[in-house]
Amino acid sequence: MNSGGETTIAQSVTAHAAIVEDLLESPLFSLADAEFIEKMQELETSFRMLEAVKQRFVLECGVRGLNTQAGVKSLIVFLQQTLRISHFDAAARVRNADRLSTVSEGSVQRPPVFPHIAAAQRAGEISAEHVQAIVKVLDRIPASVEPKLKELAEQSLTDFACLGDPKEVTQLGVRVLAYADPDGVLTADKDRQRMRGICIGRQRADGMFPISGLLTPELGAVFLPMFAKFARPGMCNPDDPDSPHTTAQLGIDTETETDDSDADAATVAARNVLRAAAKRDHRSEAQRNHDALLRFLHPDMGPTKLGYHRGLPVSTVVTMRLTDLEQRTGLATTNTGGTLSITEAITLAARSTPYLVIVDANGRPLHLSRGQRLASAEQRLALTAVERGCTRPGCDAPATRSAVHHIKEWADGGETDIENLTFACDACHAQVNTGPNGWKTIVMPDDSEHPGKTGWIPPPHIDPARRPRVNFSHHPRVPSPSGVPGIPTRRLC
């Protein structure tokens, strides 16, 4: 170790500290809005790159044996005491340093365990939370899965993390795990049946009953469509005497269209009742679920009185690939965003009314057109089968929470043809507008990387270049370990 004069690293640390002090004191009002956003993003990139710097220092602590010199048995405890950080933080730094750095093992240099994550972190494209979310998914992939698949899963999740937030990575990870383990290596059907159950605890002094449990995929697939309808804001609110308990009494389904130009006076009035009730509704999602279940179990209710939701009867819609059905393996997806094993899906379908949607090799269904603005039930079924949910990048809202959106607006001459329709949840739908902060939707051209898919063009404050983005939340692209072609990115046109 050179003790004479400052080394380059020492100079860099001192300069960094000075820059941080300057950032703390420098006024921000001198920057125009566009430049302010640009510099904030630039600074965030630097913060993320610093995570890799932290890992270098952690490795060096281990190489020097500083914890041993200090009489501390564990490197984690040494970092905890020296840096005054939590045990959890210290353990995470040690773990990341080992997995995301090139480590010297004797005379051999071992590359990072997760090279794609490491590269993205050093480039400042992902944060520590992104890393944690990705690694948590990868750690759950069973050891029996081929290493190549795990590497492809790492690459897919990392690529997605460069565009989405950590929560979205976690949501995508659920599907990656499902597709990486289509035959139940992690959990077989018999294991799920063994774990199923609902526990209702003893009544507390305040009169409340605690509840916990696990629902099988089949019960979840049957249950969740009911919540999609009856747990919407404004529905089944016990604190509001004017809250509708069923939309059948209003003569409409649960989807409240923003454009009433095609509706008659009675429908507009009914929609306004539901909209007004939604504005008065201040319940949490958990409270709405509770009230929906209470209403569903009321003696005057039942499956025959569930009515319609977003143009379809309140029911479970299951989508599966023909090859998976023939081989009795893989997964089926539901309109609420869940998954079922093929065996469970077949059992559920045996007691249901089947619909068949035929798609070509590119995932394109038969042409379905309509001369009116509102999509037909058949078109919604086709979208459910192919898109599965909202198509805005990073959104995981399932079909039951999505409206049918005209990619080229109806007012601008966009036709109600399947090629011009896509799914957008209510929140994302509201962000599509021609204002300076609005998103725009297009059909990706044939010469693009994702031909036919719905492209969402972000506003300038997200991407000044306004490059179209597509959503893979419902269709993670992870090839199977056997070399069979991977999960397709399905789109209608």
Coordinates of C-alpha atoms in Angstrom, one line a residue:
M1 CA 0.0 0.0 0.0
N2 CA 1.4 3.4 -1.0
S3 CA 1.3 5.6 2.1
G4 CA 3.3 8.5 0.6
G5 CA 0.9 11.1 -0.9
E6 CA -2.6 10.7 -2.1
T7 CA -3.4 7.8 -4.5
T8 CA -5.8 8.2 -7.4
I9 CA -8.6 6.5 -5.5
A10 CA -8.1 8.7 -2.5
Q11 CA -8.2 11.8 -4.7
S12 CA -11.4 10.5 -6.3
V13 CA -13.1 9.9 -3.0
T14 CA -12.2 13.4 -1.8
A15 CA -13.4 14.9 -5.1
H16 CA -16.6 13.0 -4.8
A17 CA -17.2 14.2 -1.3
A18 CA -16.7 17.8 -2.5
I19 CA -19.1 17.4 -5.4
V20 CA -21.8 16.0 -3.1
E21 CA -21.3 19.0 -0.8
D22 CA -21.7 21.3 -3.8
L23 CA -24.8 19.5 -4.9
L24 CA -26.3 20.0 -1.4
E25 CA -25.7 23.7 -1.5
S26 CA -26.1 24.7 -5.2
P27 CA -29.5 26.4 -6.1
L28 CA -31.7 24.4 -8.4
F29 CA -34.0 27.1 -9.7
S30 CA -31.4 28.2 -12.3
L31 CA -32.2 25.1 -14.4
A32 CA -35.0 25.1 -16.9
D33 CA -37.6 22.3 -16.5
A34 CA -36.2 20.1 -19.3
E35 CA -32.6 20.5 -18.1
F36 CA -33.6 19.9 -14.5
I37 CA -35.2 16.5 -15.5
E38 CA -32.2 15.6 -17.6
K39 CA -29.7 16.4 -14.8
M40 CA -31.9 14.5 -12.2
Q41 CA -31.8 11.4 -14.5
E42 CA -28.1 11.8 -15.0
L43 CA -27.6 12.0 -11.2
E44 CA -29.7 8.9 -10.7
T45 CA -27.5 7.0 -13.1
S46 CA -24.4 8.0 -11.1
F47 CA -26.1 6.9 -7.8
R48 CA -26.7 3.5 -9.4
M49 CA -23.1 3.2 -10.6
L50 CA -22.0 3.9 -7.0
E51 CA -23.6 0.5 -6.0
A52 CA -20.9 -1.2 -8.0
V53 CA -18.3 1.0 -6.3
K54 CA -19.6 -0.1 -2.9
Q55 CA -19.1 -3.7 -4.0
R56 CA -15.5 -3.0 -4.9
F57 CA -14.8 -1.6 -1.4
V58 CA -16.5 -4.6 0.2
L59 CA -14.4 -7.0 -1.8
E60 CA -11.2 -5.1 -0.8
C61 CA -12.2 -5.3 2.8
G62 CA -12.3 -9.1 2.5
V63 CA -9.0 -9.3 0.6
R64 CA -7.3 -7.3 3.3
G65 CA -8.9 -9.2 6.1
L66 CA -9.9 -6.0 7.8
N67 CA -12.5 -7.7 9.9
T68 CA -9.9 -10.2 11.2
Q69 CA -7.5 -7.4 12.0
A70 CA -10.3 -5.7 14.0
G71 CA -11.1 -8.9 15.9
V72 CA -14.5 -9.2 14.3
K73 CA -15.3 -12.7 13.1
S74 CA -17.8 -11.7 10.3
L75 CA -17.2 -9.2 7.4
I76 CA -20.9 -8.4 7.6
V77 CA -20.6 -7.3 11.3
F78 CA -17.4 -5.4 10.5
L79 CA -19.3 -3.4 7.8
Q80 CA -22.2 -2.9 10.1
Q81 CA -20.1 -1.5 12.8
T82 CA -17.7 0.5 10.6
L83 CA -20.3 2.1 8.3
R84 CA -23.1 2.3 10.9
I85 CA -25.5 0.4 8.6
S86 CA -28.0 -2.3 9.3
H87 CA -27.2 -6.0 9.4
F88 CA -29.6 -6.5 6.5
D89 CA -27.8 -3.8 4.4
A90 CA -24.3 -5.1 5.2
A91 CA -25.3 -8.7 4.4
A92 CA -26.8 -7.5 1.0
R93 CA -23.6 -5.7 0.2
V94 CA -21.5 -8.7 0.9
R95 CA -23.8 -11.0 -1.1
N96 CA -23.9 -8.6 -4.1
A97 CA -20.2 -8.1 -4.0
D98 CA -19.7 -11.9 -4.3
R99 CA -22.3 -12.3 -7.1
L100 CA -21.9 -9.1 -9.2
S101 CA -18.1 -8.7 -9.2
T102 CA -15.1 -10.4 -10.6
V103 CA -13.6 -12.3 -7.6
S104 CA -10.1 -13.5 -7.1
E105 CA -10.0 -17.2 -6.0
G106 CA -6.4 -17.9 -5.6
S107 CA -4.7 -17.4 -9.0
V108 CA -8.1 -17.6 -10.8
Q109 CA -10.4 -14.7 -11.6
R110 CA -14.0 -15.8 -11.3
P111 CA -16.4 -13.7 -13.4
P112 CA -19.6 -12.4 -11.9
V113 CA -22.3 -15.0 -11.1
F114 CA -24.8 -12.7 -12.8
P115 CA -22.9 -11.0 -15.6
H116 CA -25.9 -9.3 -17.2
I117 CA -27.0 -7.7 -13.9
A118 CA -23.5 -6.7 -13.2
A119 CA -23.0 -5.0 -16.5
A120 CA -26.3 -3.1 -16.2
Q121 CA -25.5 -2.0 -12.7
R122 CA -22.0 -0.7 -13.7
A123 CA -23.7 1.3 -16.6
G124 CA -26.1 2.8 -14.1
E125 CA -29.2 1.4 -15.8
I126 CA -30.6 -0.4 -12.8
S127 CA -30.7 0.3 -9.1
A128 CA -30.1 -1.7 -6.0
E129 CA -33.8 -2.4 -5.8
H130 CA -33.8 -3.7 -9.3
V131 CA -30.9 -6.0 -8.5
Q132 CA -32.7 -7.3 -5.4
A133 CA -35.9 -8.0 -7.4
I134 CA -34.1 -9.8 -10.2
V135 CA -31.9 -12.0 -7.9
K136 CA -34.9 -12.9 -5.8
V137 CA -36.6 -14.4 -8.9
L138 CA -33.4 -16.1 -10.1
D139 CA -32.8 -17.7 -6.7
R140 CA -36.2 -19.4 -6.9
I141 CA -35.5 -21.1 -10.2
P142 CA -34.8 -24.7 -9.3
A143 CA -31.3 -26.1 -9.6
S144 CA -32.6 -28.8 -12.0
V145 CA -33.3 -26.2 -14.7
E146 CA -30.6 -26.0 -17.3
P147 CA -28.0 -23.1 -16.7
K148 CA -28.7 -21.7 -20.1
L149 CA -32.4 -21.0 -19.2
K150 CA -31.4 -19.3 -16.0
E151 CA -29.0 -17.1 -17.9
L152 CA -31.7 -16.2 -20.4
A153 CA -34.1 -15.5 -17.6
E154 CA -31.4 -13.2 -16.0
Q155 CA -30.9 -11.4 -19.4
S156 CA -34.7 -11.0 -19.9
L157 CA -35.3 -9.6 -16.4
T158 CA -32.3 -7.3 -16.6
D159 CA -33.4 -5.9 -20.0
F160 CA -36.9 -5.3 -18.6
A161 CA -35.5 -3.7 -15.5
C162 CA -33.7 -1.1 -17.7
L163 CA -37.1 0.1 -18.7
G164 CA -39.4 -0.7 -15.7
D165 CA -39.4 -0.1 -12.0
P166 CA -38.5 -2.8 -9.4
K167 CA -42.2 -3.6 -8.7
E168 CA -42.7 -4.4 -12.4
V169 CA -39.7 -6.7 -12.3
T170 CA -41.2 -8.6 -9.4
Q171 CA -44.5 -8.9 -11.2
L172 CA -42.8 -10.2 -14.4
G173 CA -40.7 -12.5 -12.3
V174 CA -43.8 -14.4 -11.2
R175 CA -44.5 -15.2 -14.8
V176 CA -40.9 -16.0 -15.6
L177 CA -40.9 -18.5 -12.7
A178 CA -44.1 -20.1 -14.0
Y179 CA -42.8 -20.5 -17.5
A180 CA -39.4 -21.6 -16.3
D181 CA -41.1 -24.4 -14.4
P182 CA -44.1 -25.4 -16.5
D183 CA -44.1 -29.0 -15.3
G184 CA -44.3 -28.2 -11.6
V185 CA -40.7 -28.8 -10.5
L186 CA -41.2 -26.1 -7.9
T187 CA -44.7 -27.0 -6.9
A188 CA -46.8 -29.9 -8.2
D189 CA -50.6 -29.9 -8.3
K190 CA -50.7 -32.3 -5.3
D191 CA -48.5 -29.9 -3.3
R192 CA -50.9 -27.0 -4.0
Q193 CA -53.8 -29.2 -2.9
R194 CA -51.9 -30.0 0.3
M195 CA -51.2 -26.4 1.0
R196 CA -54.7 -25.1 0.2
G197 CA -56.8 -23.7 3.0
I198 CA -58.6 -20.8 4.6
C199 CA -58.1 -20.2 8.3
I200 CA -60.5 -18.0 10.3
G201 CA -59.2 -17.2 13.8
R202 CA -61.1 -16.7 17.0
Q203 CA -63.2 -13.5 17.2
R204 CA -61.3 -10.7 18.7
A205 CA -62.4 -8.4 21.5
D206 CA -63.4 -5.7 18.9
G207 CA -65.6 -8.3 17.1
M208 CA -63.3 -8.8 14.1
F209 CA -62.2 -12.2 12.7
P210 CA -58.6 -12.6 11.5
I211 CA -58.3 -14.6 8.3
S212 CA -55.4 -16.1 6.4
G213 CA -54.8 -18.9 3.9
L214 CA -53.9 -20.0 0.4
L215 CA -56.2 -20.4 -2.6
T216 CA -55.5 -22.9 -5.2
P217 CA -55.1 -21.5 -8.8
E218 CA -58.6 -22.9 -9.6
L219 CA -60.3 -21.1 -6.8
G220 CA -58.4 -18.0 -7.5
A221 CA -59.4 -18.1 -11.2
V222 CA -63.1 -18.5 -10.2
F223 CA -63.0 -15.9 -7.4
L224 CA -61.1 -13.0 -8.9
P225 CA -63.5 -12.1 -11.7
M226 CA -66.1 -11.5 -9.0
F227 CA -63.8 -9.0 -7.2
A228 CA -63.1 -7.3 -10.6
K229 CA -66.7 -6.4 -10.8
F230 CA -68.0 -6.0 -7.2
A231 CA -64.8 -4.5 -5.7
R232 CA -64.6 -1.6 -8.2
P233 CA -64.8 1.9 -6.6
G234 CA -68.4 2.8 -6.1
M235 CA -69.7 -0.7 -5.9
C236 CA -71.1 -2.4 -2.8
N237 CA -70.2 0.5 -0.4
P238 CA -71.9 -0.1 3.0
D239 CA -71.2 3.5 3.9
D240 CA -73.0 4.9 0.9
P241 CA -76.8 4.2 0.7
D242 CA -76.8 5.2 -3.0
S243 CA -74.0 2.8 -3.9
P244 CA -75.2 0.1 -6.4
H245 CA -74.9 -3.5 -5.3
T246 CA -75.2 -4.8 -8.8
T247 CA -74.9 -3.0 -12.0
A248 CA -77.9 -5.1 -13.3
Q249 CA -80.1 -2.8 -11.3
L250 CA -78.7 0.1 -13.3
G251 CA -79.0 -1.7 -16.7
I252 CA -75.3 -1.5 -17.5
D253 CA -72.2 -3.5 -17.0
T254 CA -69.4 -2.3 -14.7
E255 CA -67.3 -0.5 -17.3
T256 CA -68.2 3.2 -17.3
E257 CA -67.4 4.6 -20.7
T258 CA -65.9 8.1 -20.8
D259 CA -67.7 8.9 -24.0
D260 CA -71.5 8.8 -23.8
S261 CA -72.1 9.9 -27.4
D262 CA -73.3 6.5 -28.4
A263 CA -75.4 5.8 -25.3
D264 CA -79.1 6.5 -24.8
A265 CA -80.3 8.8 -22.0
A266 CA -81.1 5.9 -19.6
T267 CA -77.6 4.4 -20.0
V268 CA -75.9 7.8 -19.5
A269 CA -77.9 8.4 -16.3
A270 CA -77.0 4.9 -15.0
R271 CA -73.3 5.5 -15.7
N272 CA -73.5 8.8 -13.9
V273 CA -74.9 7.1 -10.8
L274 CA -71.9 4.7 -10.8
R275 CA -69.4 7.5 -11.5
A276 CA -70.8 9.6 -8.7
A277 CA -70.6 6.6 -6.3
A278 CA -67.0 6.0 -7.3
K279 CA -66.0 9.6 -6.5
R280 CA -67.6 9.3 -3.0
D281 CA -65.7 6.0 -2.4
H282 CA -62.7 6.4 -0.1
R283 CA -62.3 2.7 0.8
S284 CA -59.0 0.9 0.4
E285 CA -58.7 -2.0 -2.0
A286 CA -58.8 -4.5 0.9
Q287 CA -62.0 -2.9 2.2
R288 CA -63.6 -3.1 -1.2
N289 CA -62.7 -6.7 -1.5
H290 CA -64.2 -7.4 1.9
D291 CA -67.5 -5.7 0.9
A292 CA -67.6 -7.4 -2.4
L293 CA -67.3 -10.8 -0.8
L294 CA -70.0 -10.0 1.7
R295 CA -72.3 -8.9 -1.1
F296 CA -71.5 -12.0 -3.2
L297 CA -72.4 -14.3 -0.3
H298 CA -75.7 -12.5 0.4
P299 CA -78.7 -14.8 0.1
D300 CA -80.2 -12.8 -2.8
M301 CA -77.0 -13.0 -4.9
G302 CA -75.2 -16.0 -6.5
P303 CA -73.5 -16.8 -9.8
T304 CA -76.6 -16.3 -11.9
K305 CA -77.0 -12.6 -10.8
L306 CA -73.4 -11.5 -11.3
G307 CA -74.3 -9.7 -14.5
Y308 CA -71.7 -8.3 -16.9
H309 CA -68.3 -6.7 -16.5
R310 CA -66.6 -4.8 -19.4
G311 CA -68.9 -6.4 -22.0
L312 CA -68.6 -10.0 -20.9
P313 CA -70.4 -12.1 -18.3
V314 CA -68.6 -12.2 -15.0
S315 CA -66.7 -15.5 -15.5
T316 CA -63.3 -17.0 -15.8
V317 CA -61.7 -16.9 -19.2
V318 CA -58.8 -19.3 -19.6
T319 CA -56.3 -19.2 -22.4
M320 CA -53.9 -22.0 -23.3
R321 CA -51.7 -23.0 -26.2
L322 CA -52.8 -26.0 -28.3
T323 CA -49.4 -27.7 -28.0
D324 CA -49.6 -27.4 -24.2
L325 CA -53.1 -28.9 -24.2
E326 CA -52.1 -31.8 -26.4
Q327 CA -49.0 -32.6 -24.3
R328 CA -50.8 -31.9 -20.9
T329 CA -48.0 -29.7 -19.8
G330 CA -47.3 -26.0 -19.4
L331 CA -49.5 -23.2 -18.1
A332 CA -52.8 -21.6 -19.0
T333 CA -53.5 -17.9 -18.2
T334 CA -56.7 -16.3 -16.8
N335 CA -58.4 -13.0 -17.6
T336 CA -57.5 -11.8 -14.1
G337 CA -53.8 -12.3 -14.8
G338 CA -53.3 -15.6 -12.9
T339 CA -52.0 -18.9 -14.1
L340 CA -53.2 -22.5 -14.0
S341 CA -51.5 -25.7 -14.8
I342 CA -53.0 -27.3 -17.9
T343 CA -54.5 -30.1 -15.7
E344 CA -56.3 -27.6 -13.6
A345 CA -57.4 -25.6 -16.6
I346 CA -58.9 -28.8 -18.2
T347 CA -60.7 -29.6 -15.0
L348 CA -62.1 -26.0 -14.8
A349 CA -63.1 -26.0 -18.5
A350 CA -64.9 -29.3 -18.3
R351 CA -67.6 -27.5 -16.2
S352 CA -67.7 -24.4 -18.4
T353 CA -69.0 -23.1 -21.7
P354 CA -66.0 -23.1 -24.1
Y355 CA -65.0 -20.5 -26.7
L356 CA -62.4 -21.0 -29.3
V357 CA -60.1 -18.3 -30.7
I358 CA -57.8 -19.4 -33.6
V359 CA -54.6 -17.5 -34.1
D360 CA -51.9 -17.8 -36.7
A361 CA -48.2 -18.5 -36.1
N362 CA -47.6 -14.9 -35.2
G363 CA -50.3 -14.8 -32.6
R364 CA -52.8 -13.0 -34.9
P365 CA -56.4 -14.0 -34.6
L366 CA -59.0 -13.9 -37.4
H367 CA -60.1 -10.4 -38.5
L368 CA -63.0 -9.2 -36.4
S369 CA -64.5 -5.8 -37.3
R370 CA -67.4 -3.8 -36.0
G371 CA -69.2 -0.8 -37.5
Q372 CA -69.8 0.8 -34.0
R373 CA -67.4 2.5 -31.7
L374 CA -67.7 0.0 -28.8
A375 CA -65.9 -3.4 -29.3
S376 CA -68.0 -6.5 -29.4
A377 CA -67.9 -9.3 -26.8
E378 CA -66.1 -11.5 -29.4
Q379 CA -63.4 -8.9 -29.9
R380 CA -62.9 -8.6 -26.2
L381 CA -62.6 -12.3 -26.0
A382 CA -60.0 -12.3 -28.7
L383 CA -58.0 -9.5 -26.9
T384 CA -58.2 -11.5 -23.7
A385 CA -56.8 -14.6 -25.4
V386 CA -54.0 -12.8 -27.1
E387 CA -53.0 -9.7 -25.1
R388 CA -54.1 -10.9 -21.6
G389 CA -54.0 -7.4 -20.2
C390 CA -53.1 -3.7 -20.5
T391 CA -50.4 -3.2 -23.2
R392 CA -48.8 -0.1 -21.7
P393 CA -45.1 -0.9 -21.0
G394 CA -44.7 -2.0 -17.4
C395 CA -48.4 -2.3 -16.6
D396 CA -49.5 -5.7 -15.3
A397 CA -53.3 -5.0 -15.1
P398 CA -55.1 -8.1 -16.3
A399 CA -57.9 -8.2 -18.9
T400 CA -60.6 -7.8 -16.2
R401 CA -59.2 -4.4 -15.4
S402 CA -58.7 -3.3 -18.9
A403 CA -60.8 -1.3 -21.4
V404 CA -60.7 -1.8 -25.2
H405 CA -58.8 1.1 -26.7
H406 CA -58.7 2.2 -30.3
I407 CA -55.0 2.5 -31.2
K408 CA -56.0 5.1 -33.8
E409 CA -58.7 7.0 -32.0
W410 CA -62.3 6.5 -33.2
A411 CA -62.7 10.3 -33.4
D412 CA -59.7 10.4 -35.8
G413 CA -61.2 7.8 -38.1
G414 CA -59.9 4.7 -36.3
E415 CA -62.2 1.7 -37.0
T416 CA -63.4 -0.8 -34.5
D417 CA -61.4 -3.6 -36.2
I418 CA -59.4 -6.1 -34.3
E419 CA -56.2 -4.8 -35.9
N420 CA -56.9 -1.3 -34.4
L421 CA -57.9 -2.5 -30.9
T422 CA -55.8 -3.1 -27.8
F423 CA -56.2 -3.3 -24.1
A424 CA -55.5 -0.4 -21.8
C425 CA -56.4 -0.3 -18.1
D426 CA -58.4 2.7 -16.9
A427 CA -55.3 4.5 -15.4
C428 CA -53.2 4.0 -18.6
H429 CA -56.1 4.7 -20.9
A430 CA -56.4 8.2 -19.2
Q431 CA -52.8 8.9 -20.1
V432 CA -53.4 8.6 -23.9
N433 CA -54.0 12.1 -25.1
T434 CA -52.6 14.7 -27.5
G435 CA -51.3 17.0 -24.8
P436 CA -47.6 17.7 -24.1
N437 CA -47.5 15.0 -21.3
G438 CA -49.7 12.5 -23.1
W439 CA -48.8 9.0 -24.4
K440 CA -49.6 8.0 -27.9
T441 CA -50.4 4.5 -29.2
I442 CA -49.4 3.0 -32.6
V443 CA -49.2 -0.4 -34.3
M444 CA -45.5 -1.3 -34.6
P445 CA -44.5 -1.5 -38.3
D446 CA -43.6 -4.8 -40.0
D447 CA -39.9 -3.8 -40.2
S448 CA -39.6 -3.2 -36.4
E449 CA -38.4 -5.6 -33.8
H450 CA -41.9 -6.2 -32.6
P451 CA -44.1 -6.0 -35.7
G452 CA -47.9 -5.8 -35.1
K453 CA -47.6 -5.2 -31.4
T454 CA -49.1 -2.1 -29.7
G455 CA -46.4 0.5 -29.3
W456 CA -46.7 3.2 -26.6
I457 CA -44.9 6.4 -27.3
P458 CA -43.9 8.1 -24.0
P459 CA -44.1 11.9 -23.4
P460 CA -40.8 13.9 -23.7
H461 CA -40.1 14.0 -20.0
I462 CA -39.8 10.2 -20.0
D463 CA -38.0 9.9 -23.3
P464 CA -37.1 13.0 -25.3
A465 CA -36.6 10.9 -28.4
R466 CA -40.2 9.5 -27.9
R467 CA -39.2 6.0 -29.0
P468 CA -42.1 3.5 -29.0
R469 CA -42.1 0.9 -26.3
V470 CA -44.0 -2.4 -25.9
N471 CA -45.2 -4.3 -22.9
F472 CA -43.9 -7.8 -22.0
S473 CA -45.4 -8.0 -18.6
H474 CA -48.0 -10.6 -19.7
H475 CA -45.6 -12.4 -22.2
P476 CA -42.1 -13.0 -20.7
R477 CA -39.9 -14.3 -23.5
V478 CA -38.0 -17.1 -21.9
P479 CA -37.1 -20.2 -24.0
S480 CA -37.7 -23.6 -22.5
P481 CA -34.8 -25.8 -21.3
S482 CA -35.5 -28.4 -23.9
G483 CA -34.9 -26.1 -26.8
V484 CA -38.5 -25.8 -27.7
P485 CA -39.3 -22.3 -29.1
G486 CA -39.8 -19.8 -26.3
I487 CA -42.9 -18.1 -25.1
P488 CA -44.3 -16.1 -28.0
T489 CA -44.9 -12.3 -27.8
R490 CA -48.5 -12.4 -29.1
R491 CA -50.2 -9.5 -30.7
L492 CA -53.3 -9.2 -32.8
C493 CA -51.9 -7.6 -35.9

